[in-house]
Amino acid sequence: MNPNKDLTIGVLSVTALILLVGLVIVQTRPAPAFAAGMTTSGGDYVMSIGKVQRSSPDDLLYVIDTVEEKMIAYTCDVNRRELKMTDAVDLKKLREAAKAPQQPTPPRGTPPPQRGRPRP
């Protein structure tokens, strides 16, 4: 055989093998882990991860202090490698506001109440 042909076949075989190994590595790589909706607790704290909006790529870390009844939301700043506090909610006040009596809504089909003096 021609030595140039042998060299060409050898180079092409090694190139094909490298491409095959690369394809196998890319295809067998584990899928990325998505933590949306994950919740854990420890001691007096409950932590959960959730999205800000469906279209937003940002996730929030919600930390609930069950003793103080407060919830704090954190977002991750990847560039600075730090968590930033986004918002805090006092769950006691939220619960009290939910328990506050509300004006009853009239049944469907009833006319709205008249304002001012009734007409004679």
Tab-separated table of C-alpha atoms in Angstrom:
chain	number	residue	atom	x	y	z
A	1	MET	CA	0.000	0.000	0.000
A	2	ASN	CA	0.899	3.606	-0.381
A	3	PRO	CA	2.295	5.167	2.844
A	4	ASN	CA	0.371	8.424	2.197
A	5	LYS	CA	-2.900	6.484	1.969
A	6	ASP	CA	-2.122	4.679	5.233
A	7	LEU	CA	-1.414	8.005	6.964
A	8	THR	CA	-4.639	9.543	5.617
A	9	ILE	CA	-6.710	6.547	6.727
A	10	GLY	CA	-5.064	6.646	10.161
A	11	VAL	CA	-5.735	10.388	10.609
A	12	LEU	CA	-9.353	10.008	9.476
A	13	SER	CA	-9.861	7.025	11.803
A	14	VAL	CA	-8.464	8.921	14.803
A	15	THR	CA	-10.615	11.968	13.927
A	16	ALA	CA	-13.735	9.794	13.674
A	17	LEU	CA	-12.925	8.179	17.024
A	18	ILE	CA	-12.464	11.587	18.698
A	19	LEU	CA	-15.789	12.802	17.280
A	20	LEU	CA	-17.523	9.610	18.436
A	21	VAL	CA	-16.155	9.983	21.982
A	22	GLY	CA	-17.236	13.653	22.015
A	23	LEU	CA	-20.737	12.702	20.885
A	24	VAL	CA	-21.020	10.023	23.576
A	25	ILE	CA	-19.863	12.448	26.276
A	26	VAL	CA	-22.355	15.134	25.194
A	27	GLN	CA	-25.275	12.700	24.952
A	28	THR	CA	-24.639	10.939	28.273
A	29	ARG	CA	-24.131	14.134	30.274
A	30	PRO	CA	-26.671	14.341	33.122
A	31	ALA	CA	-29.551	16.744	32.690
A	32	PRO	CA	-29.337	20.025	34.634
A	33	ALA	CA	-30.985	20.029	38.038
A	34	PHE	CA	-34.022	22.259	38.378
A	35	ALA	CA	-34.959	23.094	41.944
A	36	ALA	CA	-38.282	24.829	41.323
A	37	GLY	CA	-40.789	23.905	43.978
A	38	MET	CA	-38.274	22.211	46.264
A	39	THR	CA	-38.913	22.696	49.972
A	40	THR	CA	-36.919	21.738	53.033
A	41	SER	CA	-37.046	22.528	56.729
A	42	GLY	CA	-34.657	22.545	59.614
A	43	GLY	CA	-35.350	23.660	63.139
A	44	ASP	CA	-37.556	26.735	63.117
A	45	TYR	CA	-37.053	27.504	59.422
A	46	VAL	CA	-38.721	26.371	56.208
A	47	MET	CA	-37.029	27.104	52.878
A	48	SER	CA	-38.525	26.867	49.418
A	49	ILE	CA	-37.499	27.849	45.901
A	50	GLY	CA	-39.860	29.408	43.387
A	51	LYS	CA	-39.967	31.581	40.295
A	52	VAL	CA	-40.743	35.287	40.284
A	53	GLN	CA	-42.698	35.008	37.015
A	54	ARG	CA	-43.008	32.184	34.541
A	55	SER	CA	-41.065	34.122	31.895
A	56	SER	CA	-38.304	35.230	34.269
A	57	PRO	CA	-35.192	33.077	34.631
A	58	ASP	CA	-34.695	34.261	38.210
A	59	ASP	CA	-35.540	31.994	41.119
A	60	LEU	CA	-36.271	33.211	44.629
A	61	LEU	CA	-35.328	31.518	47.866
A	62	TYR	CA	-38.144	31.890	50.402
A	63	VAL	CA	-37.136	31.499	54.054
A	64	ILE	CA	-39.925	31.267	56.632
A	65	ASP	CA	-39.120	31.747	60.314
A	66	THR	CA	-41.903	29.774	61.996
A	67	VAL	CA	-41.243	31.222	65.458
A	68	GLU	CA	-41.251	34.895	64.446
A	69	GLU	CA	-43.791	34.205	61.674
A	70	LYS	CA	-41.883	36.136	59.032
A	71	MET	CA	-41.075	35.265	55.437
A	72	ILE	CA	-38.059	36.696	53.626
A	73	ALA	CA	-37.402	36.319	49.893
A	74	TYR	CA	-33.849	36.256	48.561
A	75	THR	CA	-32.518	36.350	45.012
A	76	CYS	CA	-29.104	35.147	43.906
A	77	ASP	CA	-26.604	37.538	42.309
A	78	VAL	CA	-24.415	35.125	40.344
A	79	ASN	CA	-21.831	37.747	39.373
A	80	ARG	CA	-21.138	38.744	42.981
A	81	ARG	CA	-21.795	35.262	44.374
A	82	GLU	CA	-24.164	36.514	47.052
A	83	LEU	CA	-27.800	36.356	48.121
A	84	LYS	CA	-29.733	39.626	48.161
A	85	MET	CA	-32.831	40.147	50.274
A	86	THR	CA	-35.709	41.007	47.949
A	87	ASP	CA	-38.680	41.371	50.285
A	88	ALA	CA	-39.915	40.527	53.775
A	89	VAL	CA	-43.480	39.779	54.877
A	90	ASP	CA	-44.873	39.645	58.403
A	91	LEU	CA	-47.103	36.570	58.316
A	92	LYS	CA	-48.964	37.586	61.514
A	93	LYS	CA	-50.206	40.782	59.853
A	94	LEU	CA	-51.045	38.891	56.689
A	95	ARG	CA	-53.107	36.353	58.636
A	96	GLU	CA	-54.923	39.110	60.559
A	97	ALA	CA	-55.739	40.921	57.314
A	98	ALA	CA	-57.148	37.709	55.868
A	99	LYS	CA	-59.356	37.180	58.947
A	100	ALA	CA	-60.733	40.744	58.911
A	101	PRO	CA	-64.473	40.836	58.200
A	102	GLN	CA	-65.316	41.810	54.666
A	103	GLN	CA	-68.420	43.466	53.303
A	104	PRO	CA	-70.818	40.811	52.053
A	105	THR	CA	-71.331	40.821	48.324
A	106	PRO	CA	-74.953	41.069	47.166
A	107	PRO	CA	-76.383	38.050	45.364
A	108	ARG	CA	-76.302	38.062	41.589
A	109	GLY	CA	-79.134	39.889	39.897
A	110	THR	CA	-79.853	42.367	42.725
A	111	PRO	CA	-79.600	46.033	41.783
A	112	PRO	CA	-76.779	48.004	43.366
A	113	PRO	CA	-77.696	50.166	46.381
A	114	GLN	CA	-78.765	53.723	45.556
A	115	ARG	CA	-76.661	56.615	46.702
A	116	GLY	CA	-77.949	59.842	48.152
A	117	ARG	CA	-81.561	60.574	49.076
A	118	PRO	CA	-84.323	58.354	47.769
A	119	ARG	CA	-86.587	59.961	45.169
A	120	PRO	CA	-90.242	60.511	46.077
